[in-house]
PDB file of C-alpha atoms in Angstrom:
ATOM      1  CA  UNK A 212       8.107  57.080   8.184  1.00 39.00           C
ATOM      2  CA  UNK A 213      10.920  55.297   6.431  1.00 43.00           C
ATOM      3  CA  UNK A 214      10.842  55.877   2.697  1.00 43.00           C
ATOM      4  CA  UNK A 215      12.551  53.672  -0.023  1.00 50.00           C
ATOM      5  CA  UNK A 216      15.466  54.876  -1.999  1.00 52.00           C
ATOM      6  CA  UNK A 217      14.570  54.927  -5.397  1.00 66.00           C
ATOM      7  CA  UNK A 218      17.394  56.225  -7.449  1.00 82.00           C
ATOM      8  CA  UNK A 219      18.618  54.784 -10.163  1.00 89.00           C
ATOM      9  CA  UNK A 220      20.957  51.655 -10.870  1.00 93.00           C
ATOM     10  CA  UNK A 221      22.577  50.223 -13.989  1.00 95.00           C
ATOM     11  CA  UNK A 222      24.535  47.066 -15.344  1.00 96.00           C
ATOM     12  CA  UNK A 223      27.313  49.619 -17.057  1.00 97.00           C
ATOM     13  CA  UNK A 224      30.160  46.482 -18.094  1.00 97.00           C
ATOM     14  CA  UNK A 225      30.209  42.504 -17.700  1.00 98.00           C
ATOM     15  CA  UNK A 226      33.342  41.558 -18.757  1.00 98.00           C
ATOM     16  CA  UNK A 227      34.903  38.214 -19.765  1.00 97.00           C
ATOM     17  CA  UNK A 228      38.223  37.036 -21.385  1.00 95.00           C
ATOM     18  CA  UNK A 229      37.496  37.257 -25.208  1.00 92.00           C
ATOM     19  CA  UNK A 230      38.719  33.908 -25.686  1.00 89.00           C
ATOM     20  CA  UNK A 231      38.654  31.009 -23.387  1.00 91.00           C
ATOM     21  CA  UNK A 232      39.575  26.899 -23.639  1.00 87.00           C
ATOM     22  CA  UNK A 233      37.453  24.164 -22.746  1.00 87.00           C
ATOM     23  CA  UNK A 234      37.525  23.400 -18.640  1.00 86.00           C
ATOM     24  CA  UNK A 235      39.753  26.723 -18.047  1.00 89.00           C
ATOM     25  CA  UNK A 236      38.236  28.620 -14.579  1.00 94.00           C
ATOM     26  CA  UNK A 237      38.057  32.376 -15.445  1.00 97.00           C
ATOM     27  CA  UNK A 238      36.736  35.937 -13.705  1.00 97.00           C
ATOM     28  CA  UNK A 239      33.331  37.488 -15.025  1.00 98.00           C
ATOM     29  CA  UNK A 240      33.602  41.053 -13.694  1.00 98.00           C
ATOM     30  CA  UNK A 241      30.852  42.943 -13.115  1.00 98.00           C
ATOM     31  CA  UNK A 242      30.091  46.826 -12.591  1.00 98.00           C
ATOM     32  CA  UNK A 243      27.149  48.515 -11.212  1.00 97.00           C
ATOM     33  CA  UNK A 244      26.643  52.333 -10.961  1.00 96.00           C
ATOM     34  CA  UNK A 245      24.066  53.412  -8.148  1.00 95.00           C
ATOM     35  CA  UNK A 246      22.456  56.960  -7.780  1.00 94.00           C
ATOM     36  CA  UNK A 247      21.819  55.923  -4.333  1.00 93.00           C
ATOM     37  CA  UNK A 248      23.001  52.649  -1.536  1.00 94.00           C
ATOM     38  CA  UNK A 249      20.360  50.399  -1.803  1.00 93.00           C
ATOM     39  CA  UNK A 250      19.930  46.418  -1.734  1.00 94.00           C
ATOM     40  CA  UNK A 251      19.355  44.391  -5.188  1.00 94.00           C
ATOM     41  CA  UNK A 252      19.640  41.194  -6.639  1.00 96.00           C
ATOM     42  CA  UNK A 253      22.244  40.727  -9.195  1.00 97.00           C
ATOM     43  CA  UNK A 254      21.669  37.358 -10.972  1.00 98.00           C
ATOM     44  CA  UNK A 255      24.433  36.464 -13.559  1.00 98.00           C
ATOM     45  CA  UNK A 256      23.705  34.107 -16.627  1.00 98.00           C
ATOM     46  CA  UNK A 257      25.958  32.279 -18.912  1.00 96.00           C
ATOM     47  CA  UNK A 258      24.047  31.448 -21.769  1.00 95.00           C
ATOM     48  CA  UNK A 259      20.398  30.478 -20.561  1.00 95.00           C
ATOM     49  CA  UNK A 260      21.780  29.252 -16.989  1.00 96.00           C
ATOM     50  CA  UNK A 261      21.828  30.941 -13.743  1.00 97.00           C
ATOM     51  CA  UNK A 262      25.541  30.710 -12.464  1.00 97.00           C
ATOM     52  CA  UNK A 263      24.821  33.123  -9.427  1.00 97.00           C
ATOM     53  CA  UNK A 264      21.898  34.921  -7.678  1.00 98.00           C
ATOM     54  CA  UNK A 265      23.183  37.407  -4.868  1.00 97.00           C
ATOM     55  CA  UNK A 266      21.673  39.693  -2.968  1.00 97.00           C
ATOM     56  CA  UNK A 267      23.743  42.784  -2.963  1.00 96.00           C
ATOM     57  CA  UNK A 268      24.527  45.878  -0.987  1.00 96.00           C
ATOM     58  CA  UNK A 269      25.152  49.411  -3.950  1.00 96.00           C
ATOM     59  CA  UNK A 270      27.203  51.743  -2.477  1.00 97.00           C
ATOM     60  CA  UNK A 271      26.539  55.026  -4.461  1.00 97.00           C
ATOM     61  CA  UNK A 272      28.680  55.109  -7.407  1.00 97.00           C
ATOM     62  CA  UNK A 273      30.708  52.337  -8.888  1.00 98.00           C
ATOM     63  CA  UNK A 274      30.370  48.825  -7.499  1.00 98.00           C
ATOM     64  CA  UNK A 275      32.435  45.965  -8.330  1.00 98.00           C
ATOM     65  CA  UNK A 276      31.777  42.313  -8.446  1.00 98.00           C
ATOM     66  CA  UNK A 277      33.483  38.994  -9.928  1.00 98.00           C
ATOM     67  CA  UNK A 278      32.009  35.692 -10.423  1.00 98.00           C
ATOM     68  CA  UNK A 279      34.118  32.865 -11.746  1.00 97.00           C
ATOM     69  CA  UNK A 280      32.896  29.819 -14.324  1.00 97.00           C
ATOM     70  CA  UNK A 281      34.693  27.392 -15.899  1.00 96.00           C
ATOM     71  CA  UNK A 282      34.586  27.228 -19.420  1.00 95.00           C
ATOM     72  CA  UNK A 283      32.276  24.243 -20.941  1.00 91.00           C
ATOM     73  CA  UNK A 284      32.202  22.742 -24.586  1.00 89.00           C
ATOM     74  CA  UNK A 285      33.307  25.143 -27.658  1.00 90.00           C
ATOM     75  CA  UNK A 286      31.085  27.944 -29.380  1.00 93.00           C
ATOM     76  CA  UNK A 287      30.355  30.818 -28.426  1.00 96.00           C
ATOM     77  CA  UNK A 288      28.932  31.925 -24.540  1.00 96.00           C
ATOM     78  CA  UNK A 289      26.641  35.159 -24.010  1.00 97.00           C
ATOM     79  CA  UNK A 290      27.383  36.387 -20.215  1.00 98.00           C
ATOM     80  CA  UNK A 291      24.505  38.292 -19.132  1.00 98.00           C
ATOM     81  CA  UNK A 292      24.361  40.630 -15.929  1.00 98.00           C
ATOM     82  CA  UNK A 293      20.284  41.539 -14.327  1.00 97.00           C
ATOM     83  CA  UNK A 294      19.348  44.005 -11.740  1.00 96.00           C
ATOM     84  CA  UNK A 295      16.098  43.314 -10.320  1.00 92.00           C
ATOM     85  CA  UNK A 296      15.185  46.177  -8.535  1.00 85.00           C
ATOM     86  CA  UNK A 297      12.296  48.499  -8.061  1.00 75.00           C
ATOM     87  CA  UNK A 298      12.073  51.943  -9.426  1.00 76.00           C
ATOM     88  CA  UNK A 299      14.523  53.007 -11.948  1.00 76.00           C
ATOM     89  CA  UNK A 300      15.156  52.604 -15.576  1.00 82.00           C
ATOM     90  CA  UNK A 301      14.168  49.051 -16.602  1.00 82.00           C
ATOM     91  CA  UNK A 302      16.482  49.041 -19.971  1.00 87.00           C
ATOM     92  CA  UNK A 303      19.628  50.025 -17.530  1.00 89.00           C
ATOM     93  CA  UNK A 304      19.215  46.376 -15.974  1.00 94.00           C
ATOM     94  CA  UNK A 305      20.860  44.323 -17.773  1.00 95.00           C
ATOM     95  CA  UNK A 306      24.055  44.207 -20.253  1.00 97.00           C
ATOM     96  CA  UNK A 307      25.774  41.012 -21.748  1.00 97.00           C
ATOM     97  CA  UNK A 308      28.738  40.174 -23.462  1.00 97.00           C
ATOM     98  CA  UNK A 309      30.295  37.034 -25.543  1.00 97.00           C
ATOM     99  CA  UNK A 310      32.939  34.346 -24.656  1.00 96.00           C
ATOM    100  CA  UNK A 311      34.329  32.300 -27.652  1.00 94.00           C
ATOM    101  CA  UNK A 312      35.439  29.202 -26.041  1.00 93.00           C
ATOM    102  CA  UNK A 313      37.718  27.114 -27.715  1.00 87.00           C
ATOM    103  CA  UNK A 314      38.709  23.259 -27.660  1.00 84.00           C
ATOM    104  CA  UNK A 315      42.234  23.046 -25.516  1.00 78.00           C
ATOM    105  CA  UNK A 316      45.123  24.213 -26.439  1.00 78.00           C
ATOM    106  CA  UNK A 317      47.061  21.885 -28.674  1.00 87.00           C
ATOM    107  CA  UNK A 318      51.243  21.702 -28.233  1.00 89.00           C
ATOM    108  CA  UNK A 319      53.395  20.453 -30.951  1.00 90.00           C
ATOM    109  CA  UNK A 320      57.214  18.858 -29.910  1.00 88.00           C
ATOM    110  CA  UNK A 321      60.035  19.463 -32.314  1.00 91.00           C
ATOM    111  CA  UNK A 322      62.838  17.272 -31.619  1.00 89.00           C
ATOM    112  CA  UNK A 323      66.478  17.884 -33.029  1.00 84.00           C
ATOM    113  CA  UNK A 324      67.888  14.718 -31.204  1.00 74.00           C
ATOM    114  CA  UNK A 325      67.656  10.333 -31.341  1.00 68.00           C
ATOM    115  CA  UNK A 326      64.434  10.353 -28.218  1.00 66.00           C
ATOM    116  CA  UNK A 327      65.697  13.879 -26.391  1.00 65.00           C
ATOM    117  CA  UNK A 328      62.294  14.437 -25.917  1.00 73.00           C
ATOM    118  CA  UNK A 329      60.828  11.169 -24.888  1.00 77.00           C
ATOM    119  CA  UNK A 330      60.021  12.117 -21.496  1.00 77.00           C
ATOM    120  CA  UNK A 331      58.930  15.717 -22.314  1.00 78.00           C
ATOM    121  CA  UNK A 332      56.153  13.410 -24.383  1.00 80.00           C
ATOM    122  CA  UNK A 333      55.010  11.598 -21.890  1.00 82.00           C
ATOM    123  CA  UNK A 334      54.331  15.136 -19.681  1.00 80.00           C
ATOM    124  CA  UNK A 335      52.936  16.527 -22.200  1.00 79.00           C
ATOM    125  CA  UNK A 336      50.271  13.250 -23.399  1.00 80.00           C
ATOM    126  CA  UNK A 337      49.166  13.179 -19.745  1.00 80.00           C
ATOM    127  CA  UNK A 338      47.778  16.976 -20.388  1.00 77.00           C
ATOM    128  CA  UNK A 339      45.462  15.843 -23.322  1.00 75.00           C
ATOM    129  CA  UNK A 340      47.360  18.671 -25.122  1.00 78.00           C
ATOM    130  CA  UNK A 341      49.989  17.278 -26.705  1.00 81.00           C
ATOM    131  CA  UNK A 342      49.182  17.335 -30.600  1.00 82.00           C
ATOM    132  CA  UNK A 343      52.980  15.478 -31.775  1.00 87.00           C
ATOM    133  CA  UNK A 344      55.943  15.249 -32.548  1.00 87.00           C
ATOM    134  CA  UNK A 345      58.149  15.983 -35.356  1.00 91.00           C
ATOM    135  CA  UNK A 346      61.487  16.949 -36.979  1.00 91.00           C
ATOM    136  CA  UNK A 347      63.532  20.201 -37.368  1.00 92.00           C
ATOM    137  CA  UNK A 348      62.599  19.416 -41.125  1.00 93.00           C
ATOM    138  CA  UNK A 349      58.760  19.012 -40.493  1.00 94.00           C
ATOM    139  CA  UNK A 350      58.442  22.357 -39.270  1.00 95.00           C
ATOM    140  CA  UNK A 351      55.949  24.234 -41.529  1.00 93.00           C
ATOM    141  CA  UNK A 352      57.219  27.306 -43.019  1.00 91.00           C
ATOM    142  CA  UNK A 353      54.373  30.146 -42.207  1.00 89.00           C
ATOM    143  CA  UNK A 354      52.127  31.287 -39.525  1.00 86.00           C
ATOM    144  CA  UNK A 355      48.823  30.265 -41.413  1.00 88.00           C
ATOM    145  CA  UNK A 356      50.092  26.059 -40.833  1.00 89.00           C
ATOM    146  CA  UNK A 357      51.316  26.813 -37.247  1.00 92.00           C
ATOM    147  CA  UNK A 358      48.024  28.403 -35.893  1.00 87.00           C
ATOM    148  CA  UNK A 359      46.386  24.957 -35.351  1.00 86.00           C
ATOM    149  CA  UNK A 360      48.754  25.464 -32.050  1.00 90.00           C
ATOM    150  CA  UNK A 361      49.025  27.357 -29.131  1.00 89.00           C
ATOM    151  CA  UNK A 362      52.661  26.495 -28.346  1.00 91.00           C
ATOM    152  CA  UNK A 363      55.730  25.002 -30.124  1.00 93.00           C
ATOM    153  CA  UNK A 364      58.455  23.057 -27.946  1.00 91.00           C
ATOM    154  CA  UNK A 365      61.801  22.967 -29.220  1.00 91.00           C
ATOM    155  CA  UNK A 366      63.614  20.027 -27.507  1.00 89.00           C
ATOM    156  CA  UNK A 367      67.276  19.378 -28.392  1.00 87.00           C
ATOM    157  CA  UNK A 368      67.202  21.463 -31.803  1.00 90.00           C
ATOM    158  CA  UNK A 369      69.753  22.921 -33.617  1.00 89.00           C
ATOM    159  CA  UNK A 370      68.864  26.015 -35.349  1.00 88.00           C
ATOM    160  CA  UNK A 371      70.583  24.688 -38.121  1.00 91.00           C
ATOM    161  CA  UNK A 372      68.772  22.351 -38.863  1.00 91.00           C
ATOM    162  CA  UNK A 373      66.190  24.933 -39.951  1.00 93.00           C
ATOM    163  CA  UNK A 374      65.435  27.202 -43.041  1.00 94.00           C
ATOM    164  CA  UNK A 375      64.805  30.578 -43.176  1.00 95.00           C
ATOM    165  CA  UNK A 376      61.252  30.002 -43.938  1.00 95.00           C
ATOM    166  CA  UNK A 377      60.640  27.971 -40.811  1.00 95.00           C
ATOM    167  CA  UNK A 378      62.149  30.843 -38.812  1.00 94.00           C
ATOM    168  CA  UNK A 379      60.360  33.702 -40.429  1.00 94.00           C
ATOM    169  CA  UNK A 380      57.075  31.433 -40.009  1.00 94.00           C
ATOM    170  CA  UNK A 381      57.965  30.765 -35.850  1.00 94.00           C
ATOM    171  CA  UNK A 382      58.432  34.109 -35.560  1.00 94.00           C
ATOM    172  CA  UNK A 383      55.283  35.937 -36.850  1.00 93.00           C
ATOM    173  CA  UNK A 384      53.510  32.904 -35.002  1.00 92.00           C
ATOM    174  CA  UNK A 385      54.861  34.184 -31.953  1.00 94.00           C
ATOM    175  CA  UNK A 386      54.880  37.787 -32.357  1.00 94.00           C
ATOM    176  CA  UNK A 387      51.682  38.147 -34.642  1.00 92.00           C
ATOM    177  CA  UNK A 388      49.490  35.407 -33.452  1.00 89.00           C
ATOM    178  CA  UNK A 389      51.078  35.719 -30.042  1.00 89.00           C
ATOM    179  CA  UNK A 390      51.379  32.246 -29.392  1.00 91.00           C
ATOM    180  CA  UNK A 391      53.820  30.223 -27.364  1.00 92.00           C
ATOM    181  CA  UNK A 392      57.300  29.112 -27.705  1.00 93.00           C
ATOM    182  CA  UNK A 393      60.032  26.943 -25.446  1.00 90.00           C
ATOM    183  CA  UNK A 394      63.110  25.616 -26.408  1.00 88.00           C
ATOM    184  CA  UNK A 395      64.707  23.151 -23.987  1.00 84.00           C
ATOM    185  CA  UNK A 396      68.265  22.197 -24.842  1.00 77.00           C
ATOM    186  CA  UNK A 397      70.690  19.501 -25.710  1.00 76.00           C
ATOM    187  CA  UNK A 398      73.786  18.051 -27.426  1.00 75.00           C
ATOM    188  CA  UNK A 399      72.395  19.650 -30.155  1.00 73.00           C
ATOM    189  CA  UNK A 400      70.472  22.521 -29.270  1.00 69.00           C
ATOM    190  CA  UNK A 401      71.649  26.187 -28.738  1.00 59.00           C
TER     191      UNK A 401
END
């Protein structure tokens, strides 16, 4: 007589980038521990939707698997793993985690020179990212006014053009908030 393995299986992580923008494709990994190799189903829900139901193969120990979704509209996302199997623990079936998704990423142009960064505009508008353009002047002066953005493009900007402020406030935006920074040059930039 064949008898069924009965040992014990449990969701033990789901994880998911903490943060995540609108249509971005990311990895949901997924870990399993098995007392024993047996077959499951692993069905893996964001929010109330199914975005997978496999059939698996647990080896005993640590198993592995990663799904990938693409991020939908903002708020926050609960990722939930399920085992349905027989036997076992029933509470070690599932485990879930949270997403916060966020609208995309917006990009703000500084431009030192007379239309240096025309073109650069026009890349950037076809992205849907591209939240404007200003001068050296413009530039606020502390993290808390820069955090609307993900990234700040210097185009053809001379750093003296700027004040102190505005450099202490680019800098803690990029090395507190660790957000982005380019600077493309110029007659004018350095």
């Amino acid at each position: 007589f064949e008898t069924e393995q009965t040992g014990d299986s449990q969701v033990s992580a789901v994880d998911v980038p903490k943060i995540v923008y609108e249509n971005e494709k990311f990895d949901i990994h997924v870990e399993v521990e098995s007392e024993v190799e047996k077959k499951v189903t692993l069905i893996l829900y964001g929010g109330s939707t199914v975005l997978s139901r496999e059939e698996v193969n647990l080896q005993k120990g640590p198993n592995s698997f990663v799904f990938q979704d693409i991020a939908g509209s903002t708020g926050l996302v609960t990722y939930r793993a399920v085992l349905q199997e027989s036997g076992g623990v029933p509470e070690n079936n599932q485990k879930s985690t949270v997403a916060k998704v966020l609208g995309a990423p917006k990009l703000l142009m500084v431009e030192g020179g007379e239309e240096g960064g025309r073109e650069c505009e026009k890349m950037l508008l076809r992205t849907g990212r591209f939240a404007g353009r200003i001068q050296p002047q413009a530039v606020p002066k502390n993290m808390e006014a820069l955090q609307q953005y993900e990234a700040v493009l210097f185009v053809n900007v001379n750093a003296d053009d700027l004040t102190e402020e505005q450099v202490m406030g680019l800098d803690s935006f990029v090395k507190t908030l660790g957000r982005g920074f380019a600077l493309g040059g110029g007659d004018k930039g350095y």
